[in-house]
CSV table of C-alpha atoms in Angstrom, one decimal:
chain,number,residue,atom,x,y,z
R,1,MET,CA,19.8,-7.8,4.2
R,2,ARG,CA,18.2,-7.6,7.1
R,3,ALA,CA,20.1,-5.7,10.0
R,4,LEU,CA,18.8,-8.7,12.8
R,5,ARG,CA,17.5,-11.9,11.6
R,6,SER,CA,18.4,-14.8,13.6
R,7,SER,CA,15.9,-16.9,15.8
R,8,ALA,CA,15.6,-14.7,19.0
R,9,VAL,CA,14.6,-11.9,16.1
R,10,THR,CA,11.9,-14.4,14.4
R,11,VAL,CA,8.7,-13.0,17.0
R,12,VAL,CA,9.8,-9.5,15.4
R,13,ALA,CA,7.7,-6.3,14.0
R,14,ALA,CA,4.3,-7.4,13.2
R,15,ALA,CA,2.2,-7.1,9.4
R,16,ALA,CA,3.9,-7.7,6.4
R,17,ALA,CA,4.1,-11.2,7.8
R,18,LEU,CA,1.0,-12.9,7.0
R,19,ALA,CA,2.4,-13.8,3.1
R,20,VAL,CA,3.8,-16.0,3.8
R,21,VAL,CA,2.4,-19.5,4.1
R,22,SER,CA,0.8,-21.8,2.0
R,23,GLY,CA,0.2,-21.6,-1.4
R,24,CYS,CA,-2.9,-19.8,-3.3
R,25,ALA,CA,-4.7,-17.4,-2.3
R,26,GLU,CA,-8.5,-17.2,-1.6
R,27,LYS,CA,-11.2,-14.8,-2.7
R,28,SER,CA,-11.9,-13.3,0.5
R,29,ASP,CA,-15.3,-10.1,0.8
R,30,ALA,CA,-14.1,-8.9,3.5
R,31,GLY,CA,-13.9,-4.8,4.5
R,32,ASP,CA,-11.9,-3.3,6.3
R,33,SER,CA,-14.0,-4.0,9.4
R,34,ASP,CA,-12.6,-6.5,9.1
R,35,ALA,CA,-8.4,-5.9,9.4
R,36,ILE,CA,-7.1,-6.4,12.0
R,37,ARG,CA,-5.5,-3.6,13.2
R,38,VAL,CA,-1.7,-2.6,15.1
R,39,THR,CA,-1.5,0.1,16.5
R,40,ALA,CA,2.4,0.4,17.7
R,41,SER,CA,4.2,3.0,19.7
R,42,ASP,CA,7.9,2.7,21.4
R,43,ASP,CA,6.4,1.3,24.5
R,44,LYS,CA,3.4,-1.3,22.6
R,45,CYS,CA,2.0,-3.7,19.8
R,46,GLU,CA,-1.7,-3.8,20.2
R,47,VAL,CA,-3.8,-5.8,17.8
R,48,SER,CA,-7.1,-6.1,17.7
R,49,LYS,CA,-7.4,-9.4,16.8
R,50,THR,CA,-5.3,-12.6,18.9
R,51,SER,CA,-8.1,-15.2,17.1
R,52,PHE,CA,-8.9,-15.7,13.4
R,53,PRO,CA,-9.6,-17.4,11.0
R,54,ALA,CA,-7.2,-18.5,7.9
R,55,GLY,CA,-8.1,-17.0,5.1
R,56,ASP,CA,-7.1,-13.8,3.3
R,57,VAL,CA,-6.0,-11.3,5.8
R,58,LYS,CA,-6.3,-7.5,5.8
R,59,ILE,CA,-3.7,-5.6,8.2
R,60,ASN,CA,-4.1,-2.4,8.9
R,61,ILE,CA,-1.0,-1.2,10.9
R,62,GLN,CA,-0.4,2.6,12.6
R,63,ASN,CA,2.5,3.5,14.4
R,64,LYS,CA,1.6,6.4,17.0
R,65,GLY,CA,5.1,5.9,17.7
R,66,SER,CA,7.9,9.0,17.8
R,67,LYS,CA,11.1,6.0,16.2
R,68,VAL,CA,10.6,4.2,12.3
R,69,THR,CA,8.7,0.5,13.0
R,70,GLU,CA,8.5,-3.1,11.6
R,71,VAL,CA,6.0,-5.8,12.0
R,72,TYR,CA,6.1,-9.5,11.2
R,73,VAL,CA,4.2,-12.2,11.7
R,74,TYR,CA,5.9,-15.6,12.7
R,75,ALA,CA,4.9,-18.6,12.5
R,76,ALA,CA,5.0,-21.4,15.0
R,77,ASP,CA,8.6,-22.2,13.8
R,78,ASP,CA,10.1,-19.4,13.1
R,79,ARG,CA,9.6,-18.8,10.0
R,80,ILE,CA,8.7,-15.1,8.4
R,81,VAL,CA,5.1,-15.5,7.1
R,82,THR,CA,5.7,-11.6,6.2
R,83,GLU,CA,7.0,-8.5,6.8
R,84,ARG,CA,6.5,-4.7,6.6
R,85,GLU,CA,9.4,-2.2,7.8
R,86,ASN,CA,9.5,1.0,7.4
R,87,ILE,CA,7.1,2.4,8.8
R,88,GLY,CA,7.6,6.4,10.3
R,89,PRO,CA,6.1,7.9,12.9
R,90,GLY,CA,2.4,8.8,12.4
R,91,THR,CA,2.1,7.4,9.2
R,92,LYS,CA,-0.5,3.7,9.1
R,93,THR,CA,0.3,1.2,5.6
R,94,GLU,CA,-2.0,-1.7,5.2
R,95,ILE,CA,-0.6,-5.3,4.1
R,96,THR,CA,-2.2,-8.6,2.8
R,97,ALA,CA,-1.6,-11.5,2.8
R,98,THR,CA,-2.6,-15.1,2.8
R,99,VAL,CA,-2.7,-17.8,5.8
R,100,LYS,CA,-3.8,-21.2,4.7
R,101,LYS,CA,-2.5,-23.4,7.8
R,102,ALA,CA,-4.9,-23.0,11.2
R,103,GLY,CA,-1.7,-22.5,14.5
R,104,ASP,CA,-0.8,-20.5,16.5
R,105,TYR,CA,1.5,-17.4,15.3
R,106,GLU,CA,4.0,-14.0,16.5
R,107,ILE,CA,3.2,-10.5,15.9
R,108,ALA,CA,6.0,-8.0,16.9
R,109,CYS,CA,5.8,-4.5,16.8
R,110,LYS,CA,10.0,-3.6,16.3
R,111,PRO,CA,10.0,0.1,17.4
R,112,GLY,CA,13.6,2.0,16.4
R,113,MET,CA,14.1,-1.7,13.6
R,114,LYS,CA,16.0,-3.1,17.0
R,115,GLY,CA,15.7,-5.6,19.1
R,116,ASP,CA,13.9,-8.3,19.4
R,117,GLY,CA,10.0,-6.6,19.2
R,118,ILE,CA,7.2,-6.5,21.5
R,119,ARG,CA,5.1,-9.6,20.7
R,120,GLN,CA,1.7,-10.5,20.5
R,121,LYS,CA,0.7,-14.1,20.5
R,122,ILE,CA,-2.2,-14.8,17.5
R,123,THR,CA,-4.6,-17.7,16.5
R,124,VAL,CA,-5.2,-18.7,13.1
R,125,THR,CA,-8.2,-21.3,13.2
R,126,GLY,CA,-8.5,-23.7,10.6
R,127,GLY,CA,-12.1,-21.2,8.9
R,128,ASP,CA,-15.3,-23.6,8.0
R,129,GLY,CA,-13.4,-26.8,7.0
R,130,LYS,CA,-14.4,-26.4,3.4
R,131,GLN,CA,-11.8,-26.6,0.6
R,132,LYS,CA,-12.3,-23.4,-1.3
R,133,LYS,CA,-12.1,-23.0,-5.0
R,134,THR,CA,-8.1,-21.2,-6.4
R,135,ASP,CA,-7.5,-19.6,-9.3
R,136,PRO,CA,-5.9,-21.1,-11.7
R,137,ALA,CA,-4.2,-18.7,-13.0
R,138,LEU,CA,-2.8,-17.7,-9.4
R,139,ASP,CA,-2.0,-20.8,-8.9
R,140,LYS,CA,0.2,-20.6,-11.8
R,141,ALA,CA,2.2,-17.9,-10.9
R,142,VAL,CA,2.5,-20.0,-7.5
R,143,ALA,CA,3.9,-22.5,-9.6
R,144,GLU,CA,6.6,-20.2,-12.3
R,145,TYR,CA,7.1,-18.6,-9.2
R,146,ARG,CA,8.6,-22.1,-7.3
R,147,LYS,CA,10.7,-22.7,-10.4
R,148,TYR,CA,11.8,-19.2,-11.0
R,149,VAL,CA,12.9,-19.0,-7.1
R,150,GLN,CA,14.9,-22.8,-7.0
R,151,GLU,CA,16.8,-21.8,-10.7
R,152,GLN,CA,18.2,-18.6,-8.5
R,153,ALA,CA,19.4,-21.2,-6.3
R,154,ASP,CA,20.8,-23.5,-8.5
R,155,ALA,CA,22.7,-21.1,-10.3
R,156,THR,CA,23.7,-18.9,-7.4
R,157,LEU,CA,26.1,-22.1,-6.1
R,158,PRO,CA,28.7,-22.1,-9.5
R,159,LEU,CA,29.2,-19.0,-9.0
R,160,ALA,CA,29.4,-18.7,-4.4
R,161,GLN,CA,31.5,-21.7,-6.2
R,162,LYS,CA,34.0,-19.4,-7.5
R,163,PHE,CA,34.3,-17.3,-5.2
R,164,VAL,CA,35.2,-19.3,-2.3
R,165,ASP,CA,37.7,-20.9,-4.2
R,166,ALA,CA,39.5,-17.1,-4.7
R,167,VAL,CA,39.3,-15.9,-1.6
R,168,LYS,CA,41.3,-19.8,-1.2
R,169,SER,CA,43.6,-19.5,-3.2
R,170,GLY,CA,44.5,-16.4,-1.5
R,171,ASP,CA,43.8,-14.3,-4.8
R,172,LEU,CA,42.8,-11.6,-3.5
R,173,ASP,CA,41.9,-9.7,-6.7
R,174,ALA,CA,39.3,-12.7,-8.6
R,175,ALA,CA,37.8,-12.7,-4.6
R,176,LYS,CA,36.6,-9.1,-5.2
R,177,LYS,CA,36.0,-9.6,-9.1
R,178,ALA,CA,34.1,-12.5,-7.9
R,179,TYR,CA,32.2,-10.9,-4.8
R,180,ALA,CA,29.6,-9.2,-6.5
R,181,PRO,CA,28.1,-12.3,-9.2
R,182,SER,CA,28.3,-14.7,-6.8
R,183,ARG,CA,25.8,-12.5,-4.7
R,184,LEU,CA,22.8,-11.8,-7.3
R,185,GLY,CA,20.3,-14.8,-7.4
R,186,TRP,CA,20.2,-14.4,-3.8
R,187,GLU,CA,19.1,-10.8,-4.1
R,188,ARG,CA,16.6,-11.3,-6.5
R,189,THR,CA,15.0,-14.2,-3.8
R,190,GLU,CA,15.9,-12.3,-0.5
R,191,PRO,CA,12.6,-12.6,0.8
R,192,VAL,CA,12.2,-16.5,0.3
R,193,ALA,CA,15.4,-16.9,1.1
R,194,GLU,CA,15.0,-15.0,4.9
R,195,SER,CA,12.0,-16.3,5.3
R,196,PHE,CA,13.2,-19.2,6.8
R,197,GLY,CA,14.6,-16.9,9.6
R,198,ASP,CA,18.3,-18.9,10.6
R,199,ILE,CA,19.2,-19.0,7.2
R,200,ASP,CA,19.8,-14.8,6.7
R,201,PRO,CA,22.3,-14.2,9.7
R,202,LYS,CA,24.6,-17.1,8.2
R,203,VAL,CA,25.5,-15.9,4.8
R,204,ASP,CA,24.5,-12.1,4.4
R,205,VAL,CA,24.5,-9.9,7.6
R,206,ARG,CA,26.5,-6.8,8.6
R,207,GLU,CA,29.1,-5.8,11.9
R,208,ASP,CA,26.4,-4.1,13.0
R,209,GLY,CA,23.7,-5.9,12.6
R,210,LEU,CA,24.8,-9.1,14.7
R,211,GLU,CA,22.8,-10.3,17.9
R,212,LYS,CA,25.3,-10.2,21.1
R,213,GLY,CA,27.1,-13.0,21.0
R,214,GLN,CA,27.4,-13.9,17.6
R,215,LYS,CA,30.1,-15.0,14.9
R,216,TRP,CA,30.4,-12.7,11.5
R,217,THR,CA,30.2,-14.8,9.3
R,218,GLY,CA,29.8,-14.9,5.4
R,219,TRP,CA,29.2,-12.8,2.4
R,220,HIS,CA,29.9,-9.2,4.4
R,221,LYS,CA,32.4,-10.5,6.4
R,222,LEU,CA,34.1,-11.4,3.5
R,223,GLU,CA,34.1,-8.4,1.8
R,224,LYS,CA,34.9,-6.4,4.8
R,225,SER,CA,38.5,-8.0,4.5
R,226,LEU,CA,38.5,-7.6,0.4
R,227,TRP,CA,38.5,-4.5,0.5
R,228,ASP,CA,39.1,-3.0,3.9
R,229,GLY,CA,41.8,-4.9,5.1
R,230,LYS,CA,43.1,-5.6,2.2
R,231,LYS,CA,44.4,-9.3,3.0
R,232,ILE,CA,42.6,-12.5,3.3
R,233,THR,CA,43.6,-15.1,6.9
R,234,ASP,CA,43.4,-18.1,7.1
R,235,GLU,CA,40.1,-18.1,8.8
R,236,ASP,CA,38.5,-16.2,6.3
R,237,LYS,CA,39.3,-19.2,3.8
R,238,ALA,CA,37.6,-21.3,6.3
R,239,LEU,CA,34.7,-18.8,6.3
R,240,ALA,CA,34.2,-19.2,2.6
R,241,ASP,CA,34.0,-22.9,3.3
R,242,GLN,CA,31.1,-22.0,6.0
R,243,LEU,CA,30.1,-19.9,3.3
R,244,MET,CA,29.5,-22.8,0.6
R,245,LYS,CA,27.9,-25.3,3.0
R,246,ASP,CA,25.3,-22.6,3.9
R,247,LEU,CA,24.4,-21.2,0.8
R,248,GLN,CA,24.1,-25.0,0.3
R,249,GLY,CA,21.7,-25.2,2.5
R,250,TRP,CA,19.2,-22.7,0.8
R,251,GLN,CA,20.1,-24.2,-2.3
R,252,LYS,CA,18.3,-27.7,-1.0
R,253,ARG,CA,16.2,-25.6,2.0
R,254,VAL,CA,14.3,-23.0,-0.8
R,255,GLY,CA,12.2,-25.6,-2.4
R,256,THR,CA,10.1,-25.4,0.9
R,257,ALA,CA,9.2,-22.3,1.2
R,258,GLU,CA,6.1,-21.7,1.4
R,259,ILE,CA,4.7,-19.6,-0.9
R,260,THR,CA,1.2,-17.4,-1.9
R,261,PRO,CA,0.3,-15.0,-5.1
R,262,THR,CA,0.2,-12.0,-1.4
R,263,SER,CA,3.9,-13.6,-0.9
R,264,MET,CA,5.2,-13.0,-3.9
R,265,ALA,CA,2.8,-9.2,-4.2
R,266,ASN,CA,4.5,-9.2,-1.2
R,267,GLY,CA,7.8,-10.0,-0.5
R,268,ALA,CA,7.9,-7.5,-4.6
R,269,LYS,CA,7.8,-4.2,-2.2
R,270,GLU,CA,10.4,-5.8,0.9
R,271,LEU,CA,13.1,-6.0,-2.6
R,272,LEU,CA,12.1,-2.3,-3.3
R,273,ASP,CA,12.2,-1.8,0.8
R,274,GLU,CA,15.6,-3.6,0.5
R,275,VAL,CA,17.1,-0.8,-1.9
R,276,TYR,CA,15.9,2.2,-0.4
R,277,ARG,CA,17.1,1.1,2.9
R,278,ASN,CA,20.7,-0.7,2.0
R,279,LYS,CA,21.4,0.0,-1.3
R,280,ILE,CA,20.3,4.0,-2.2
R,281,THR,CA,21.7,3.8,1.4
R,282,GLY,CA,25.8,2.9,0.8
R,283,GLU,CA,24.9,0.6,3.8
R,284,GLU,CA,24.6,-3.0,2.5
R,285,GLU,CA,27.9,-2.9,0.4
R,286,ARG,CA,30.3,-0.4,2.2
R,287,TYR,CA,33.3,-2.0,0.9
R,288,SER,CA,32.7,-3.3,-1.7
R,289,HIS,CA,30.5,-0.5,-3.2
R,290,THR,CA,28.8,-3.3,-5.9
R,291,ASP,CA,25.5,-2.1,-3.9
R,292,LEU,CA,24.0,-0.9,-7.5
R,293,ILE,CA,24.9,-4.2,-8.5
R,294,ASP,CA,22.1,-6.0,-6.1
R,295,PHE,CA,19.5,-3.0,-6.5
R,296,ASP,CA,19.3,-4.3,-10.2
R,297,GLY,CA,18.7,-7.6,-8.6
R,298,ASN,CA,16.4,-6.2,-5.8
R,299,VAL,CA,14.4,-4.6,-9.1
R,300,GLN,CA,14.4,-8.0,-10.9
R,301,GLY,CA,13.5,-10.3,-8.4
R,302,ALA,CA,10.4,-7.2,-7.5
R,303,GLU,CA,9.9,-7.5,-11.2
R,304,LYS,CA,9.2,-11.0,-11.2
R,305,ALA,CA,6.5,-11.7,-9.3
R,306,TYR,CA,4.7,-8.7,-10.2
R,307,GLU,CA,5.2,-9.5,-13.9
R,308,LEU,CA,3.3,-12.8,-12.7
R,309,LEU,CA,0.5,-11.6,-11.2
R,310,LYS,CA,-0.5,-8.6,-13.9
R,311,PRO,CA,-2.5,-10.9,-15.5
R,312,VAL,CA,-4.8,-11.4,-12.2
R,313,ALA,CA,-3.9,-8.7,-11.4
R,314,GLY,CA,-4.6,-6.3,-15.2
R,315,LYS,CA,-8.4,-7.8,-14.2
R,316,GLN,CA,-9.0,-6.7,-10.2
R,317,ASP,CA,-7.4,-3.2,-11.0
R,318,ALA,CA,-6.3,-2.1,-15.0
R,319,ALA,CA,-4.9,1.3,-13.2
R,320,LEU,CA,-2.6,-0.1,-11.2
R,321,VAL,CA,-0.4,-2.6,-13.3
R,322,GLN,CA,-0.8,0.3,-15.3
R,323,GLU,CA,1.3,2.5,-13.3
R,324,LEU,CA,3.8,0.0,-12.0
R,325,ASP,CA,4.6,-1.5,-15.3
R,326,LYS,CA,5.3,2.3,-15.6
R,327,GLN,CA,7.8,3.4,-12.3
R,328,PHE,CA,8.7,-0.4,-13.1
R,329,ALA,CA,10.9,1.7,-16.9
R,330,ALA,CA,11.1,4.2,-14.8
R,331,VAL,CA,13.7,2.8,-12.2
R,332,LYS,CA,15.6,0.6,-14.9
R,333,LYS,CA,15.4,3.6,-16.8
R,334,SER,CA,18.0,5.4,-14.0
R,335,LEU,CA,19.7,2.2,-13.6
R,336,ASP,CA,20.3,2.8,-16.6
R,337,ASP,CA,22.3,6.2,-16.4
R,338,TYR,CA,24.9,4.7,-13.9
R,339,ARG,CA,26.1,1.3,-15.2
R,340,ASP,CA,29.6,0.6,-16.6
R,341,GLY,CA,29.7,-2.6,-19.4
R,342,ASP,CA,27.7,-5.0,-18.1
R,343,SER,CA,28.5,-4.1,-14.2
R,344,PHE,CA,28.1,-0.9,-12.2
R,345,LYS,CA,29.2,2.1,-11.5
R,346,SER,CA,31.4,1.6,-7.5
R,347,TYR,CA,29.0,3.8,-5.5
R,348,ASP,CA,30.9,5.4,-4.0
R,349,THR,CA,31.9,7.7,-7.3
R,350,VAL,CA,27.7,8.5,-7.9
R,351,GLY,CA,27.0,11.5,-5.6
R,352,LYS,CA,23.9,13.0,-2.4
R,353,ASP,CA,22.2,15.1,-5.8
R,354,ASP,CA,22.0,12.1,-8.3
R,355,ARG,CA,20.9,8.9,-5.0
R,356,LYS,CA,18.0,11.0,-3.8
R,357,LYS,CA,17.2,10.8,-7.9
R,358,LEU,CA,17.1,7.2,-7.7
R,359,SER,CA,15.8,7.5,-3.9
R,360,ASP,CA,12.7,9.4,-5.7
R,361,VAL,CA,12.2,6.9,-8.1
R,362,VAL,CA,12.6,3.9,-5.9
R,363,ASN,CA,10.4,5.5,-4.1
R,364,ALA,CA,7.4,6.1,-6.8
R,365,LEU,CA,7.1,2.9,-7.0
R,366,SER,CA,7.2,1.7,-3.8
R,367,GLU,CA,3.7,2.9,-2.6
R,368,PRO,CA,2.0,1.3,-6.4
R,369,LEU,CA,3.6,-1.9,-5.2
R,370,SER,CA,2.4,-2.0,-1.8
R,371,LYS,CA,-1.6,-2.1,-3.3
R,372,LEU,CA,-0.2,-5.4,-5.0
R,373,ALA,CA,-1.4,-7.6,-3.0
R,374,GLY,CA,-4.5,-6.2,-2.3
R,375,ALA,CA,-5.4,-6.6,-6.1
R,376,VAL,CA,-3.7,-10.2,-6.3
R,377,ALA,CA,-6.5,-11.2,-2.8
R,378,LYS,CA,-9.9,-9.5,-4.7
């Protein structure tokens, strides 16, 4: 869940973004000399190239500012193409993305990870006009992932309806029980859902992530009522209906998402960033303390994307695949320590030391996972 995700924020963060635009990765032998360099600071977002041909693109980001920043790429219709968050002061990171559609885009740096960000317009040209061959194995991975994303959205609807029905009937205990399961499909596929830009602010925004003048709706508004307010109001019942309507819109649109092998890989990294930024800190489910259920959903979604890309990544970088297998297993083993029957312990019972251990295993996976997009685009 992003702290901010509205159309106003739609141009906010420059470099993980170029990954979602289209269907299959194209092979590229572009070296670092051809990379787009994004230099972020507290008051600037400098981009080395404002025009480049469509295809596989490497983006090298350096944060020279004093604040943690984010970099996004946005398409003209406000879709998030790709993103990279939590870029610390004085650090560098690299993103490999696939942009197959010519047109106008924007790159944005977001110092402090707040506000609309510092934006730069960029143009993607049509390349040489020739149809380039794609890897059938990657075509298959994209098709299977697209099927997975749709299945998760389809499976969410009846679970969300159960939650909504409990809220509307005023059954506090039943609503609490149905809350976390209704969110799992979303958590598994969150980067794809967020790529539409306008859906996330309606269904998954937290109170501290609201834009000025934005009405608070969605899961977390209801979460606060159930656990903090300990009652269900008439307004909550209306918001439950609105949540269901918004999720139905997501279900209908998710099949139109633009997906590439690199967007799958970068999306897997985003899911790990979600865990680190919001789940381990306890910020995501601050009232229900169901963070570990979300954590598990994020890891499942990241692993699904990885497993689909693994056959190609293994041919390109066997050592990377070996490391990713090891680190995914370590994260899942650590999560198992907090299982409670078919679910997980309440996160407010997890102490500081244990949260640090979880953070360490997530970081150990996050670093090699950031290289997956580069491996599938070779």
